[in-house]
CSV table of C-alpha atoms in Angstrom, one decimal:
chain,number,residue,atom,x,y,z
A,1336,MET,CA,2.3,-23.9,181.3
A,1337,ASN,CA,2.8,-22.8,184.9
A,1338,ALA,CA,6.2,-22.1,186.5
A,1339,ALA,CA,6.2,-25.2,188.7
A,1340,LEU,CA,5.8,-27.5,185.6
A,1341,LYS,CA,8.5,-25.7,183.7
A,1342,ARG,CA,10.9,-26.0,186.7
A,1343,ASN,CA,10.2,-29.8,187.0
A,1344,MET,CA,10.7,-30.3,183.2
A,1345,PHE,CA,13.9,-28.3,183.4
A,1346,ILE,CA,15.2,-30.4,186.3
A,1347,CYS,CA,14.2,-33.7,184.6
A,1348,GLY,CA,15.9,-32.6,181.4
A,1349,PHE,CA,19.2,-32.2,183.2
A,1350,LEU,CA,18.7,-35.5,185.0
A,1351,VAL,CA,18.2,-37.6,181.8
A,1352,VAL,CA,21.8,-37.8,180.8
A,1353,PRO,CA,23.4,-38.6,184.3
A,1354,VAL,CA,20.6,-41.1,185.2
A,1355,SER,CA,20.9,-42.8,181.8
A,1356,LEU,CA,24.7,-43.1,182.2
A,1357,TYR,CA,24.2,-44.4,185.8
A,1358,TRP,CA,21.8,-47.1,184.6
A,1359,LEU,CA,24.0,-48.0,181.6
A,1360,PHE,CA,27.4,-48.2,183.5
A,1361,VAL,CA,26.3,-49.1,187.0
A,1362,MET,CA,22.9,-50.7,187.3
A,1363,TYR,CA,22.9,-52.8,184.1
A,1364,PRO,CA,26.4,-54.3,184.8
A,1365,THR,CA,25.3,-55.1,188.4
A,1366,VAL,CA,22.1,-56.8,187.3
A,1367,LYS,CA,24.2,-58.8,184.6
A,1368,LEU,CA,26.7,-59.7,187.3
A,1369,VAL,CA,24.0,-61.2,189.6
A,1370,GLN,CA,22.6,-63.0,186.6
A,1371,LEU,CA,26.0,-64.5,185.7
A,1372,SER,CA,26.6,-65.6,189.3
A,1373,PHE,CA,24.0,-68.3,188.9
A,1374,THR,CA,25.5,-69.7,185.7
A,1375,ASP,CA,28.5,-71.7,184.6
A,1376,TRP,CA,30.1,-69.7,181.8
A,1377,ASN,CA,33.6,-69.9,180.3
A,1378,GLY,CA,33.3,-66.5,178.5
A,1379,LEU,CA,32.8,-68.0,175.0
A,1380,ASP,CA,30.0,-70.6,175.0
A,1381,GLY,CA,26.5,-70.1,176.2
A,1382,ALA,CA,26.0,-69.7,179.9
A,1383,ARG,CA,24.5,-72.7,181.6
A,1384,TRP,CA,22.2,-72.2,184.6
A,1385,VAL,CA,23.5,-73.9,187.8
A,1386,GLY,CA,21.5,-72.1,190.5
A,1387,LEU,CA,23.4,-71.8,193.8
A,1388,ALA,CA,26.2,-74.2,192.8
A,1389,ASN,CA,28.7,-71.4,192.6
A,1390,PHE,CA,27.9,-70.0,196.0
A,1391,ASN,CA,28.0,-73.4,197.5
A,1392,GLU,CA,31.5,-73.9,196.0
A,1393,ILE,CA,32.7,-70.6,197.4
A,1394,PHE,CA,31.7,-71.5,201.0
A,1395,HIS,CA,33.2,-75.0,200.7
A,1396,THR,CA,36.6,-74.0,199.2
A,1397,PRO,CA,39.4,-73.7,201.8
A,1398,GLU,CA,41.4,-71.2,199.6
A,1399,VAL,CA,38.4,-68.8,199.6
A,1400,TRP,CA,38.4,-68.7,203.4
A,1401,LEU,CA,42.2,-68.3,203.4
A,1402,SER,CA,41.8,-65.3,201.1
A,1403,LEU,CA,39.2,-63.8,203.4
A,1404,ARG,CA,41.6,-64.3,206.4
A,1405,ASN,CA,44.3,-62.5,204.4
A,1406,ASN,CA,41.8,-59.6,203.8
A,1407,LEU,CA,41.2,-59.4,207.5
A,1408,ILE,CA,45.0,-59.0,208.0
A,1409,TYR,CA,44.9,-56.0,205.7
A,1410,PHE,CA,42.0,-54.6,207.7
A,1411,ALA,CA,43.8,-55.0,211.0
A,1412,ILE,CA,47.0,-53.4,209.8
A,1413,GLY,CA,44.9,-50.7,208.1
A,1414,LEU,CA,43.5,-49.8,211.5
A,1415,VAL,CA,47.0,-49.5,212.8
A,1416,GLY,CA,47.7,-47.2,209.9
A,1417,LEU,CA,44.6,-45.2,210.8
A,1418,ALA,CA,45.9,-44.7,214.4
A,1419,PHE,CA,49.2,-43.5,212.9
A,1420,SER,CA,47.3,-41.1,210.6
A,1421,LEU,CA,45.5,-39.7,213.6
A,1422,PHE,CA,48.8,-39.2,215.4
A,1423,LEU,CA,50.2,-37.3,212.4
A,1424,ALA,CA,47.1,-35.2,212.1
A,1425,VAL,CA,47.2,-34.2,215.7
A,1426,VAL,CA,50.9,-33.4,215.5
A,1427,LEU,CA,50.7,-31.5,212.2
A,1428,THR,CA,47.7,-29.3,213.4
A,1429,GLY,CA,49.9,-28.0,216.2
A,1430,ARG,CA,52.2,-25.1,216.0
A,1431,ILE,CA,55.3,-26.7,214.6
A,1432,ARG,CA,57.6,-25.4,211.9
A,1433,LEU,CA,57.2,-26.6,208.3
A,1434,ALA,CA,53.9,-28.3,209.2
A,1435,LYS,CA,52.6,-27.7,205.6
A,1436,SER,CA,55.7,-29.2,204.1
A,1437,PHE,CA,55.4,-32.3,206.2
A,1438,ARG,CA,51.8,-32.7,205.2
A,1439,ALA,CA,52.7,-32.4,201.5
A,1440,VAL,CA,55.4,-35.0,201.9
A,1441,ILE,CA,53.2,-37.5,203.8
A,1442,PHE,CA,50.3,-37.0,201.3
A,1443,THR,CA,52.5,-37.6,198.2
A,1444,PRO,CA,52.4,-41.4,198.3
A,1445,PHE,CA,48.7,-41.3,197.9
A,1446,ILE,CA,48.9,-39.7,194.5
A,1447,LEU,CA,51.6,-42.0,193.2
A,1448,ASN,CA,50.7,-44.7,190.7
A,1449,VAL,CA,49.9,-48.1,192.4
A,1450,THR,CA,52.0,-50.0,190.0
A,1451,ALA,CA,55.0,-47.7,190.5
A,1452,VAL,CA,54.7,-48.0,194.3
A,1453,SER,CA,54.4,-51.8,194.1
A,1454,PHE,CA,57.5,-52.2,192.0
A,1455,MET,CA,59.4,-49.8,194.3
A,1456,PHE,CA,58.6,-51.9,197.3
A,1457,GLY,CA,59.4,-55.0,195.2
A,1458,PHE,CA,63.0,-53.7,195.0
A,1459,LEU,CA,63.0,-52.9,198.7
A,1460,TYR,CA,61.7,-56.4,199.6
A,1461,GLU,CA,64.2,-58.4,197.5
A,1462,THR,CA,65.7,-61.1,199.7
A,1463,GLU,CA,69.3,-60.9,198.5
A,1464,SER,CA,69.7,-57.4,196.9
A,1465,GLY,CA,66.7,-55.6,198.5
A,1466,ALA,CA,67.4,-52.2,200.2
A,1467,ILE,CA,65.9,-53.4,203.5
A,1468,ASN,CA,68.1,-56.5,203.9
A,1469,LEU,CA,71.2,-54.7,202.6
A,1470,GLY,CA,70.6,-51.9,205.1
A,1471,LEU,CA,70.3,-54.5,207.9
A,1472,ARG,CA,73.5,-56.1,206.8
A,1473,ALA,CA,75.3,-52.7,206.7
A,1474,LEU,CA,74.2,-52.0,210.3
A,1475,GLY,CA,75.3,-55.4,211.5
A,1476,LEU,CA,71.8,-56.6,212.0
A,1477,SER,CA,71.8,-59.4,209.5
A,1478,PHE,CA,69.9,-61.6,212.0
A,1479,LEU,CA,66.9,-59.5,211.3
A,1480,GLU,CA,66.9,-60.2,207.6
A,1481,GLN,CA,63.6,-61.7,206.3
A,1482,ARG,CA,62.2,-63.2,203.2
A,1483,TRP,CA,59.7,-60.4,203.0
A,1484,LEU,CA,57.7,-61.8,200.0
A,1485,SER,CA,58.4,-65.5,200.2
A,1486,ASP,CA,57.7,-66.2,203.9
A,1487,PRO,CA,54.1,-67.4,204.2
A,1488,HIS,CA,53.9,-65.9,207.7
A,1489,LEU,CA,55.2,-62.5,206.7
A,1490,VAL,CA,54.1,-61.8,203.1
A,1491,ASN,CA,50.7,-60.4,204.0
A,1492,VAL,CA,52.2,-58.0,206.6
A,1493,SER,CA,54.7,-56.8,204.0
A,1494,LEU,CA,52.0,-56.3,201.4
A,1495,ALA,CA,49.6,-54.6,203.9
A,1496,PHE,CA,52.4,-52.2,204.8
A,1497,VAL,CA,52.5,-51.0,201.2
A,1498,VAL,CA,48.8,-50.3,201.3
A,1499,VAL,CA,49.2,-48.4,204.6
A,1500,TRP,CA,52.2,-46.4,203.3
A,1501,LYS,CA,50.2,-45.3,200.3
A,1502,SER,CA,46.9,-44.4,202.1
A,1503,VAL,CA,48.1,-42.9,205.5
A,1504,GLY,CA,48.5,-39.5,203.9
A,1505,PHE,CA,45.0,-39.4,202.6
A,1506,TYR,CA,43.5,-40.4,205.9
A,1507,MET,CA,45.7,-37.8,207.6
A,1508,VAL,CA,44.3,-35.0,205.4
A,1509,LEU,CA,40.7,-36.0,206.2
A,1510,LEU,CA,41.5,-36.0,209.9
A,1511,ILE,CA,43.3,-32.7,209.8
A,1512,ALA,CA,40.2,-31.2,208.1
A,1513,ALA,CA,38.1,-32.6,210.9
A,1514,LEU,CA,40.4,-31.4,213.6
A,1515,GLN,CA,40.5,-27.9,212.2
A,1516,SER,CA,36.7,-27.8,212.3
A,1517,ILE,CA,36.6,-28.2,216.1
A,1518,PRO,CA,35.8,-24.8,217.8
A,1519,LYS,CA,38.7,-23.4,219.6
A,1520,ASP,CA,36.4,-22.2,222.4
A,1521,LEU,CA,36.1,-25.8,223.6
A,1522,TYR,CA,39.8,-26.1,224.2
A,1523,GLU,CA,40.0,-22.7,225.8
A,1524,ALA,CA,37.2,-23.6,228.2
A,1525,ALA,CA,38.9,-26.9,229.0
A,1526,VAL,CA,42.2,-25.1,229.7
A,1527,MET,CA,40.4,-22.7,232.1
A,1528,ASP,CA,38.9,-25.7,233.9
A,1529,GLY,CA,42.4,-27.2,234.3
A,1530,ALA,CA,42.1,-30.1,231.9
A,1531,GLY,CA,45.3,-31.7,230.6
A,1532,LYS,CA,46.2,-32.5,227.0
A,1533,TRP,CA,45.2,-36.1,227.4
A,1534,ASN,CA,41.8,-35.3,228.8
A,1535,MET,CA,41.2,-32.7,226.0
A,1536,PHE,CA,42.1,-35.2,223.4
A,1537,ARG,CA,39.9,-37.9,225.0
A,1538,TYR,CA,36.8,-35.8,225.8
A,1539,ILE,CA,36.9,-33.1,223.1
A,1540,THR,CA,39.0,-34.2,220.1
A,1541,ILE,CA,37.9,-37.8,219.8
A,1542,PRO,CA,34.1,-37.1,220.2
A,1543,SER,CA,34.4,-34.2,217.8
A,1544,ILE,CA,36.0,-36.2,215.0
A,1545,SER,CA,34.2,-39.5,215.7
A,1546,ASP,CA,32.1,-39.3,212.5
A,1547,ILE,CA,35.1,-38.9,210.2
A,1548,VAL,CA,36.9,-41.7,212.1
A,1549,LYS,CA,33.9,-44.0,211.4
A,1550,LEU,CA,34.0,-43.1,207.8
A,1551,ILE,CA,37.7,-43.8,207.5
A,1552,VAL,CA,37.2,-47.2,209.3
A,1553,PHE,CA,34.6,-48.1,206.7
A,1554,LEU,CA,37.0,-46.9,203.9
A,1555,VAL,CA,39.8,-49.1,205.4
A,1556,PHE,CA,37.4,-52.1,205.5
A,1557,THR,CA,36.2,-51.7,201.9
A,1558,GLY,CA,39.8,-51.1,200.7
A,1559,SER,CA,41.0,-54.2,202.5
A,1560,VAL,CA,38.3,-56.6,201.1
A,1561,GLN,CA,39.0,-55.2,197.6
A,1562,THR,CA,42.8,-55.5,197.8
A,1563,PHE,CA,44.1,-56.7,194.5
A,1564,GLU,CA,47.0,-54.7,193.1
A,1565,GLN,CA,49.7,-55.3,195.7
A,1566,PRO,CA,49.5,-59.1,195.9
A,1567,PHE,CA,49.0,-59.4,192.1
A,1568,LEU,CA,52.0,-57.1,191.2
A,1569,LEU,CA,54.4,-58.3,194.0
A,1570,THR,CA,53.6,-62.0,194.2
A,1571,GLY,CA,52.0,-62.6,190.8
A,1572,GLN,CA,49.8,-65.6,191.8
A,1573,GLY,CA,49.2,-64.8,195.4
A,1574,GLY,CA,52.1,-66.8,196.5
A,1575,PRO,CA,54.0,-68.4,198.0
A,1576,GLY,CA,51.3,-71.0,197.5
A,1577,TYR,CA,48.0,-69.3,198.4
A,1578,ALA,CA,49.6,-67.5,201.3
A,1579,SER,CA,48.9,-63.9,200.0
A,1580,MET,CA,45.8,-64.7,197.9
A,1581,THR,CA,43.1,-62.1,198.5
A,1582,PHE,CA,39.4,-62.5,197.8
A,1583,ALA,CA,39.5,-60.1,194.8
A,1584,LEU,CA,42.7,-61.8,193.4
A,1585,TYR,CA,41.1,-65.2,193.7
A,1586,SER,CA,38.0,-64.0,191.8
A,1587,VAL,CA,40.2,-62.6,189.0
A,1588,HIS,CA,42.1,-65.9,188.8
A,1589,ALA,CA,38.8,-67.8,188.6
A,1590,ALA,CA,37.7,-65.6,185.6
A,1591,PHE,CA,40.8,-65.0,183.6
A,1592,LYS,CA,43.1,-67.9,184.5
A,1593,PHE,CA,40.5,-70.8,184.8
A,1594,GLY,CA,37.8,-69.3,182.6
A,1595,ARG,CA,35.1,-69.6,185.3
A,1596,TYR,CA,33.3,-66.3,184.8
A,1597,GLY,CA,30.2,-67.6,186.6
A,1598,LEU,CA,32.2,-68.4,189.8
A,1599,ALA,CA,34.0,-65.1,189.6
A,1600,SER,CA,30.7,-63.3,189.3
A,1601,SER,CA,29.3,-65.0,192.3
A,1602,MET,CA,32.4,-64.0,194.3
A,1603,ALA,CA,31.9,-60.4,193.2
A,1604,VAL,CA,28.3,-60.7,194.5
A,1605,VAL,CA,29.5,-62.1,197.8
A,1606,LEU,CA,32.0,-59.2,198.1
A,1607,ILE,CA,29.2,-56.6,197.4
A,1608,LEU,CA,27.0,-58.3,200.1
A,1609,ILE,CA,29.8,-58.2,202.6
A,1610,VAL,CA,30.3,-54.5,202.1
A,1611,LEU,CA,26.6,-53.8,202.3
A,1612,VAL,CA,26.2,-55.9,205.5
A,1613,VAL,CA,29.1,-54.1,207.2
A,1614,GLN,CA,27.7,-50.7,206.1
A,1615,ILE,CA,24.2,-51.5,207.4
A,1616,LEU,CA,25.7,-52.8,210.7
A,1617,GLN,CA,27.7,-49.6,211.0
A,1618,ARG,CA,24.8,-47.4,210.4
A,1619,THR,CA,22.6,-49.4,212.8
A,1620,LEU,CA,25.1,-49.2,215.6
A,1621,VAL,CA,25.7,-45.5,215.1
A,1622,ARG,CA,22.0,-44.8,215.0
A,1623,GLU,CA,21.4,-46.9,218.2
A,1624,LYS,CA,24.2,-45.0,220.0
A,1625,GLU,CA,22.8,-41.6,218.9
A,1626,ASP,CA,19.3,-42.7,220.1
A,1627,GLY,CA,20.8,-43.8,223.4
A,1628,HIS,CA,22.4,-40.4,223.9
A,1629,GLU,CA,19.2,-38.6,223.1
A,1630,ASP,CA,17.2,-40.8,225.6
A,1631,PHE,CA,19.9,-40.1,228.2
A,1632,LYS,CA,19.5,-36.4,227.6
C-alpha cells in the first residue's frame, strides 16, 4: 500500500463521523422538511399529499405578507444598528481611555440569555409601571409616554430595538477586528497628502472593511427573517392582533397551535429559499463589482 493511498484512507476515516452526523442532523431533516411541505399532516395521522396547495395558501394569506413586512422592519432597524456598531467600532479603536472596558460593557448583552433580555425589556415597556414611562413622568415628559407593546404602529419598532440592543456589541467586535487589520501605512500616507478624517474614513476605512460589512448585512438579514423569540416572549401571539407577527412565529403557530405541520414545513422551505436567493444575489453583485474593478484596471 503506497503512501498516497494510506493518506487518503486516513483522511476518509476521520471524515466518516462528521459527514455521517451532517447527513443525519442536517441533510435528512432538510429532505424530510421538503417532503412534508407538499403534504397535509396534523402530526398524528398519516400525511396526505396535497402538492403545491400549501405554497398557494402561503402566497394568498394576508397575514403571511404582514409577517414578512414586519420582518423587513426588523431588517431596516437592524441596518440602523449596524451603522451604530460601526460608529462605536471607529470610536473605540481610537486612543480613548478605558476603551477595552467600554468594549466589554457593550459586548455583554450579546452573551445574555434571550429569554432574560426579553423579560427585562418587558418590564421596561410596561405601559403603567414600566421604567421607560415612569422615567418620562418623573422628567415631566408624560406626553411622550407610549403603549410600547400594545400600539400596532409601535410594537415592531420596540421589539426590533431589543434585537439591536442585543446584537450591536457582536457586530462592533467584528468591525473592530476589521479596523485593526487595516495597515497603518495607509493612514500615514493619507495624512502626509493632507487628507482629512472624513476623507480617510470614506476612501480608506470603508473600502478596507467592505467585506466584513457585507457579511454583517447578510447576518442582519438572516437574523431579521428568522426573528421569533422577541415577539413570542413579549407579545405571546404576535399581538396586538397580528401587528407583531413574524414569518417564523407564524410558522410555529401553524404547526403547534393549529396542528398544520405541512403548512409550517412549506413556510420553512420558503424561508430557506428567501435566504438562499438573497445570498446568491449578494454574491453575484459582489462578483460583478469586483470584475468591473478588474476591467477598469
